[in-house]
Every structure is written in structure tokens, then in C-alpha cells.
Amino acid sequence: MAEKPVDLARARVLITNDDGVAAPGLKLLESVLLPLAREVWVVAPEVEQSATSHSLTLRRPLRIRKLARHRYAIDGTPTDSVLLAVTELMQDRPPDLVVSGVNRGGNLGEDVTYSGTVAAAMEGTLLGIPSVAVSQVYLDGRPVKWATAEKWLGRIMKRLTGAAWPPGVLMNVNLPDVAARKVTGIEITRQGRRKIGSDIARGTDPRGEPYYWIGAQRREEGYHRGTDLEAIGRGAVSVTPLTMDLTHAPTLARLRGVFK
Ligand code: MN
């Protein structure tokens, strides 16, 4: 699977998400991939698992619920879903491609470190399968422009699978919050910076105890050119190749000098 393009027309594709098996984005992803791929398997969490990151369920057993042919729900996380799909449900022949999404909401900048959507693609990558995370950006309280993902996703998937990428690398795709016809193009970007958690609501619960509730608002700043955030802000589709190796090479080299 190393740096070999995926032949989508012959591919067995596993799709999953972190919004749950009944989420509209998963249905959309399936409808886009069904005409393009030979086989599409759905293995996704029973209930929403957004922001569960790359968590694995270790302290209780997992159950697989068969919904239909090639369609299963897992009472666990996105990572559990990919792991059980590959090692149990599809063990006769592993998937050629894992696609996670379409997430309701962007996964931009530091979001990728919290995201269950991206983590599912990470799990696929760790299992040696080319993997793609897909997210549709939207503003809280506004309708999600699913038509944008629907219109652009087939094109993006065809071009991505035709390009090969090395093992240990996954693709993070985000669609902008604009109408399909207003999308300016597809841009290859780097991970930007925008920390979540700047608005924490504080209150008192019915028993008089204080509580804290992390909101969705991010500190919006000027974004650097060439980043996912900046491209999305201009109405472009953003494609970011991410790596599972979190080592920072320049610091590694410098510290080796310091600790010599
Ligand atoms: Mn989600």
C-alpha cells in the first residue's frame, strides 16, 4: 500500500464518522462513493462521538450491531469502529481506503488533535490503509451547506486516490461554508493555528455546585497564507496532508546537541 494510488473503481471502501451512524454527513459520503467505488462498507459509532479524539475503548466490551449488508454500528468510538471493521468485519479482505465524515463542522488548525473524524483516518493510517477525513465547515446556528460537500467530494476523492501518499500520512479535507458554485477551487494547505476553548460558560447547577461548559468559540485571528484556515476563509476546499509522526525534527536535532 506504500505510495500506490488507490483504484477507486475496484476499491473496497470503509466509511465511518464521529457524528454517529445515523448522521446526514455519513449518508452523503455513502451516496457520493457508491457510484465511484466497487464496495462501500459503513462501520460507524452508534451515537455521536465528536471531540473524542483517538480514544480506544479498553475498560468494557464492545458490541457490533448489524443494520444491513455491509452496514454496522459499534457502541464505541470512531477508532473502535475502524479497528473492529478492519480486524473483524472485513478480515477476509481489508479495505483499500478509509474515509471518515462528512463531519458536521470543520476540522481546521488544532481541531485535528481533538477530532474523532480525523482520528478515524489516523486509525486507518496506523493499520496501513490510505485514509481521508472529510469535514463540512459551517457556522453555529446556521444550516450546514451539505450541497457543497455533495457537489465537490466526488471530484476531490477521485483526484486524491489517483495521487499516492506515503504510509503514515493521512489526508484532512475541509469544505468551505459557501454555496457549491461559489467554491474557488481546491488548495493544498498546511495546518493552521486557532485554539478552541476561549469561551467557557460558568454557572451553578440545581444542587448549588459550580459547573463549567466549554463553548465552541475560537479566537479568530489573521490566518497565515497557505494554511487550512486561510484557504477555507477565502471559500476554497482545503486538503492538508497530516503525519502520524509528531516528532519535531529541528528541536530533535538541537536537543541532541544540548544533551551530547
Ligand atoms: Mn463530529
CSV table of C-alpha atoms and ligand atoms in Angstrom, one decimal:
chain,number,residue,atom,x,y,z
A,1,MET,CA,0.0,0.0,0.0
A,2,ALA,CA,3.1,2.2,0.1
A,3,GLU,CA,2.7,5.2,-2.3
A,4,LYS,CA,0.4,3.3,-4.6
A,5,PRO,CA,-2.6,5.1,-6.0
A,6,VAL,CA,-6.0,3.6,-5.0
A,7,ASP,CA,-8.0,2.3,-7.9
A,8,LEU,CA,-11.3,3.7,-6.7
A,9,ALA,CA,-13.4,1.8,-9.2
A,10,ARG,CA,-12.1,-1.5,-7.8
A,11,ALA,CA,-11.8,-0.4,-4.2
A,12,ARG,CA,-13.4,-1.8,-1.1
A,13,VAL,CA,-14.0,1.4,0.9
A,14,LEU,CA,-14.7,1.6,4.6
A,15,ILE,CA,-16.6,4.7,5.7
A,16,THR,CA,-17.1,5.9,9.2
A,17,ASN,CA,-17.5,9.1,11.2
A,18,ASP,CA,-17.8,10.6,14.7
A,19,ASP,CA,-21.3,12.1,14.3
A,20,GLY,CA,-22.9,8.6,14.6
A,21,VAL,CA,-24.2,6.0,12.2
A,22,ALA,CA,-27.4,7.9,11.5
A,23,ALA,CA,-25.7,11.3,10.7
A,24,PRO,CA,-26.6,13.0,7.4
A,25,GLY,CA,-22.9,13.5,6.6
A,26,LEU,CA,-22.3,9.8,6.6
A,27,LYS,CA,-25.3,9.2,4.3
A,28,LEU,CA,-24.0,11.9,2.0
A,29,LEU,CA,-20.5,10.3,1.9
A,30,GLU,CA,-22.0,6.9,1.1
A,31,SER,CA,-24.1,8.4,-1.7
A,32,VAL,CA,-21.0,10.1,-3.2
A,33,LEU,CA,-18.8,7.0,-3.0
A,34,LEU,CA,-21.3,4.3,-4.1
A,35,PRO,CA,-21.2,5.2,-7.8
A,36,LEU,CA,-17.4,5.5,-7.7
A,37,ALA,CA,-16.2,2.5,-5.7
A,38,ARG,CA,-16.9,-1.2,-6.0
A,39,GLU,CA,-17.9,-1.7,-2.4
A,40,VAL,CA,-18.8,0.7,0.4
A,41,TRP,CA,-18.9,-0.6,3.9
A,42,VAL,CA,-20.4,1.5,6.7
A,43,VAL,CA,-19.0,0.8,10.2
A,44,ALA,CA,-19.7,3.8,12.5
A,45,PRO,CA,-20.4,4.7,16.1
A,46,GLU,CA,-23.9,4.2,17.4
A,47,VAL,CA,-24.0,7.7,18.9
A,48,GLU,CA,-22.2,10.9,18.4
A,49,GLN,CA,-18.5,10.8,19.4
A,50,SER,CA,-17.4,14.3,18.3
A,51,ALA,CA,-14.2,15.5,20.1
A,52,THR,CA,-13.4,12.0,21.4
A,53,SER,CA,-10.1,12.2,19.5
A,54,HIS,CA,-8.2,9.0,19.0
A,55,SER,CA,-9.6,7.2,22.1
A,56,LEU,CA,-9.9,3.5,22.3
A,57,THR,CA,-12.4,1.7,24.5
A,58,LEU,CA,-10.5,-0.7,26.8
A,59,ARG,CA,-12.5,-1.0,30.0
A,60,ARG,CA,-15.7,-2.6,28.7
A,61,PRO,CA,-16.6,-5.0,25.9
A,62,LEU,CA,-17.7,-3.6,22.5
A,63,ARG,CA,-20.8,-4.8,20.6
A,64,ILE,CA,-21.3,-4.8,16.9
A,65,ARG,CA,-24.9,-4.3,15.7
A,66,LYS,CA,-25.6,-5.3,12.1
A,67,LEU,CA,-28.0,-2.9,10.4
A,68,ALA,CA,-27.9,-4.3,6.9
A,69,ARG,CA,-25.5,-5.9,4.5
A,70,HIS,CA,-22.1,-4.0,4.7
A,71,ARG,CA,-23.6,-1.7,7.4
A,72,TYR,CA,-22.8,-1.9,11.1
A,73,ALA,CA,-23.0,0.2,14.3
A,74,ILE,CA,-20.4,0.0,17.0
A,75,ASP,CA,-21.1,1.1,20.6
A,76,GLY,CA,-17.7,2.8,20.8
A,77,THR,CA,-15.6,5.5,19.3
A,78,PRO,CA,-14.5,6.2,15.7
A,79,THR,CA,-11.2,4.5,16.5
A,80,ASP,CA,-13.0,1.4,17.8
A,81,SER,CA,-15.1,1.4,14.7
A,82,VAL,CA,-12.2,1.3,12.3
A,83,LEU,CA,-10.3,-1.2,14.3
A,84,LEU,CA,-13.2,-3.6,14.5
A,85,ALA,CA,-14.1,-3.1,10.9
A,86,VAL,CA,-10.6,-4.0,9.7
A,87,THR,CA,-9.8,-6.8,12.1
A,88,GLU,CA,-13.2,-8.4,12.4
A,89,LEU,CA,-15.9,-7.5,9.9
A,90,MET,CA,-13.7,-7.1,6.8
A,91,GLN,CA,-11.0,-9.5,7.9
A,92,ASP,CA,-11.4,-11.6,4.7
A,93,ARG,CA,-10.0,-8.6,2.7
A,94,PRO,CA,-9.1,-5.3,4.4
A,95,PRO,CA,-10.4,-2.1,2.9
A,96,ASP,CA,-8.4,-0.3,0.2
A,97,LEU,CA,-9.4,3.1,1.5
A,98,VAL,CA,-10.9,4.5,4.7
A,99,VAL,CA,-12.9,7.7,4.5
A,100,SER,CA,-14.2,9.4,7.7
A,101,GLY,CA,-17.0,12.0,7.6
A,102,VAL,CA,-18.6,14.1,6.3
A,103,ASN,CA,-18.2,15.7,9.6
A,104,ARG,CA,-20.8,18.4,10.6
A,105,GLY,CA,-18.3,21.2,11.2
A,106,GLY,CA,-14.7,21.9,10.2
A,107,ASN,CA,-11.6,20.2,11.4
A,108,LEU,CA,-9.1,23.0,11.0
A,109,GLY,CA,-5.9,24.0,12.8
A,110,GLU,CA,-5.7,22.4,16.2
A,111,ASP,CA,-9.2,20.9,15.8
A,112,VAL,CA,-7.4,17.9,14.3
A,113,THR,CA,-6.0,17.0,17.7
A,114,TYR,CA,-9.5,16.8,19.3
A,115,SER,CA,-11.3,15.4,16.3
A,116,GLY,CA,-12.9,12.0,16.2
A,117,THR,CA,-13.3,12.3,12.5
A,118,VAL,CA,-9.6,12.8,11.9
A,119,ALA,CA,-8.8,10.1,14.5
A,120,ALA,CA,-10.7,7.5,12.4
A,121,ALA,CA,-8.5,8.4,9.5
A,122,MET,CA,-5.5,8.1,11.8
A,123,GLU,CA,-6.5,4.6,12.9
A,124,GLY,CA,-6.9,3.6,9.2
A,125,THR,CA,-3.4,5.0,8.6
A,126,LEU,CA,-1.9,3.1,11.5
A,127,LEU,CA,-3.5,-0.1,10.1
A,128,GLY,CA,-1.6,0.6,6.8
A,129,ILE,CA,-4.7,1.8,4.8
A,130,PRO,CA,-4.8,5.1,2.9
A,131,SER,CA,-7.2,7.3,4.8
A,132,VAL,CA,-9.1,10.5,4.3
A,133,ALA,CA,-11.0,12.7,6.8
A,134,VAL,CA,-13.7,15.0,5.3
A,135,SER,CA,-15.4,17.9,7.1
A,136,GLN,CA,-18.0,20.5,6.1
A,137,VAL,CA,-17.3,23.8,7.7
A,138,TYR,CA,-20.4,25.7,9.0
A,139,LEU,CA,-21.3,28.5,11.4
A,140,ASP,CA,-23.1,27.5,14.7
A,141,GLY,CA,-26.8,28.1,14.4
A,142,ARG,CA,-26.8,28.2,10.6
A,143,PRO,CA,-27.8,25.4,8.2
A,144,VAL,CA,-25.0,23.1,7.1
A,145,LYS,CA,-24.3,23.5,3.3
A,146,TRP,CA,-24.3,19.8,2.6
A,147,ALA,CA,-24.8,20.5,-1.1
A,148,THR,CA,-21.3,21.9,-1.2
A,149,ALA,CA,-19.7,18.6,0.0
A,150,GLU,CA,-22.1,16.7,-2.2
A,151,LYS,CA,-21.0,18.6,-5.3
A,152,TRP,CA,-17.3,18.7,-4.7
A,153,LEU,CA,-16.5,15.4,-2.9
A,154,GLY,CA,-16.5,13.1,-5.8
A,155,ARG,CA,-14.0,15.2,-7.7
A,156,ILE,CA,-11.8,15.5,-4.6
A,157,MET,CA,-11.8,11.8,-3.9
A,158,LYS,CA,-11.0,10.9,-7.5
A,159,ARG,CA,-8.0,13.2,-7.6
A,160,LEU,CA,-6.8,12.2,-4.1
A,161,THR,CA,-7.0,8.5,-4.7
A,162,GLY,CA,-5.2,9.0,-8.0
A,163,ALA,CA,-2.4,10.7,-6.2
A,164,ALA,CA,-0.4,8.3,-3.9
A,165,TRP,CA,0.8,9.3,-0.5
A,166,PRO,CA,3.3,7.6,1.8
A,167,PRO,CA,2.3,5.3,4.7
A,168,GLY,CA,2.0,7.2,8.0
A,169,VAL,CA,0.3,10.2,6.2
A,170,LEU,CA,-3.4,10.9,6.1
A,171,MET,CA,-5.5,13.5,4.2
A,172,ASN,CA,-7.6,16.1,6.0
A,173,VAL,CA,-10.2,17.6,3.7
A,174,ASN,CA,-12.4,20.6,4.6
A,175,LEU,CA,-15.1,22.1,2.5
A,176,PRO,CA,-15.8,25.8,2.9
A,177,ASP,CA,-19.1,27.3,4.3
A,178,VAL,CA,-20.1,28.7,0.9
A,179,ALA,CA,-22.6,27.6,-1.8
A,180,ALA,CA,-21.2,24.9,-4.1
A,181,ARG,CA,-20.9,27.3,-7.1
A,182,LYS,CA,-19.0,29.8,-5.0
A,183,VAL,CA,-16.2,27.4,-4.1
A,184,THR,CA,-13.0,29.0,-5.5
A,185,GLY,CA,-11.1,25.7,-6.0
A,186,ILE,CA,-9.1,23.0,-4.2
A,187,GLU,CA,-6.0,24.1,-2.4
A,188,ILE,CA,-3.2,22.1,-0.7
A,189,THR,CA,-2.6,23.6,2.7
A,190,ARG,CA,-0.7,23.3,5.9
A,191,GLN,CA,-2.3,23.0,9.4
A,192,GLY,CA,-3.1,26.5,10.7
A,193,ARG,CA,-3.5,27.6,14.3
A,194,ARG,CA,-6.7,28.5,16.1
A,195,LYS,CA,-7.2,27.3,19.7
A,196,ILE,CA,-10.6,26.3,20.9
A,197,GLY,CA,-11.7,26.9,24.5
A,198,SER,CA,-11.7,30.7,24.8
A,199,ASP,CA,-15.3,30.8,25.9
A,200,ILE,CA,-16.1,28.8,28.9
A,201,ALA,CA,-19.6,29.3,30.4
A,202,ARG,CA,-19.6,29.2,34.2
A,203,GLY,CA,-22.8,28.6,36.1
A,204,THR,CA,-24.4,26.9,39.1
A,205,ASP,CA,-26.2,23.5,38.8
A,206,PRO,CA,-29.6,22.7,40.5
A,207,ARG,CA,-27.6,21.4,43.6
A,208,GLY,CA,-25.7,24.6,44.0
A,209,GLU,CA,-22.5,23.3,42.7
A,210,PRO,CA,-20.5,25.3,40.1
A,211,TYR,CA,-20.1,24.0,36.6
A,212,TYR,CA,-18.0,24.9,33.6
A,213,TRP,CA,-19.1,24.3,30.0
A,214,ILE,CA,-16.6,24.6,27.1
A,215,GLY,CA,-18.1,26.5,24.2
A,216,ALA,CA,-17.3,26.3,20.5
A,217,GLN,CA,-15.9,29.7,20.0
A,218,ARG,CA,-12.3,30.1,18.9
A,219,ARG,CA,-10.1,33.1,19.0
A,220,GLU,CA,-10.3,34.3,15.4
A,221,GLU,CA,-7.0,35.9,14.3
A,222,GLY,CA,-5.4,36.7,11.0
A,223,TYR,CA,-4.5,33.4,9.4
A,224,HIS,CA,-1.3,32.7,7.6
A,225,ARG,CA,-1.4,32.3,3.9
A,226,GLY,CA,-1.1,28.7,2.9
A,227,THR,CA,-2.9,27.3,5.9
A,228,ASP,CA,-6.2,25.4,6.0
A,229,LEU,CA,-7.9,28.2,8.0
A,230,GLU,CA,-6.9,30.9,5.5
A,231,ALA,CA,-7.9,28.9,2.4
A,232,ILE,CA,-11.3,28.0,4.0
A,233,GLY,CA,-11.8,31.7,4.8
A,234,ARG,CA,-11.5,32.5,1.1
A,235,GLY,CA,-14.0,29.9,0.1
A,236,ALA,CA,-11.6,27.2,-1.1
A,237,VAL,CA,-11.6,23.5,-0.4
A,238,SER,CA,-8.6,22.7,1.9
A,239,VAL,CA,-6.6,19.5,1.6
A,240,THR,CA,-3.9,19.1,4.3
A,241,PRO,CA,-1.6,16.0,4.4
A,242,LEU,CA,-1.1,15.2,8.1
A,243,THR,CA,1.6,12.9,9.5
A,244,MET,CA,1.3,10.5,12.4
A,245,ASP,CA,4.9,11.1,13.4
A,246,LEU,CA,4.6,14.0,15.8
A,247,THR,CA,8.4,14.4,16.2
A,248,HIS,CA,9.6,18.0,15.7
A,249,ALA,CA,12.8,17.4,13.7
A,250,PRO,CA,14.5,20.8,14.2
A,251,THR,CA,14.1,20.6,18.0
A,252,LEU,CA,15.2,17.0,18.0
A,253,ALA,CA,18.5,18.0,16.3
A,254,ARG,CA,19.0,20.9,18.6
A,255,LEU,CA,18.4,18.9,21.8
A,256,ARG,CA,20.8,16.2,20.6
A,257,GLY,CA,23.4,18.9,20.5
A,258,VAL,CA,22.4,20.2,24.0
A,259,PHE,CA,22.4,16.7,25.6
A,260,LYS,CA,25.5,15.5,23.9
B,1,MN,MN,-18.3,15.4,14.6
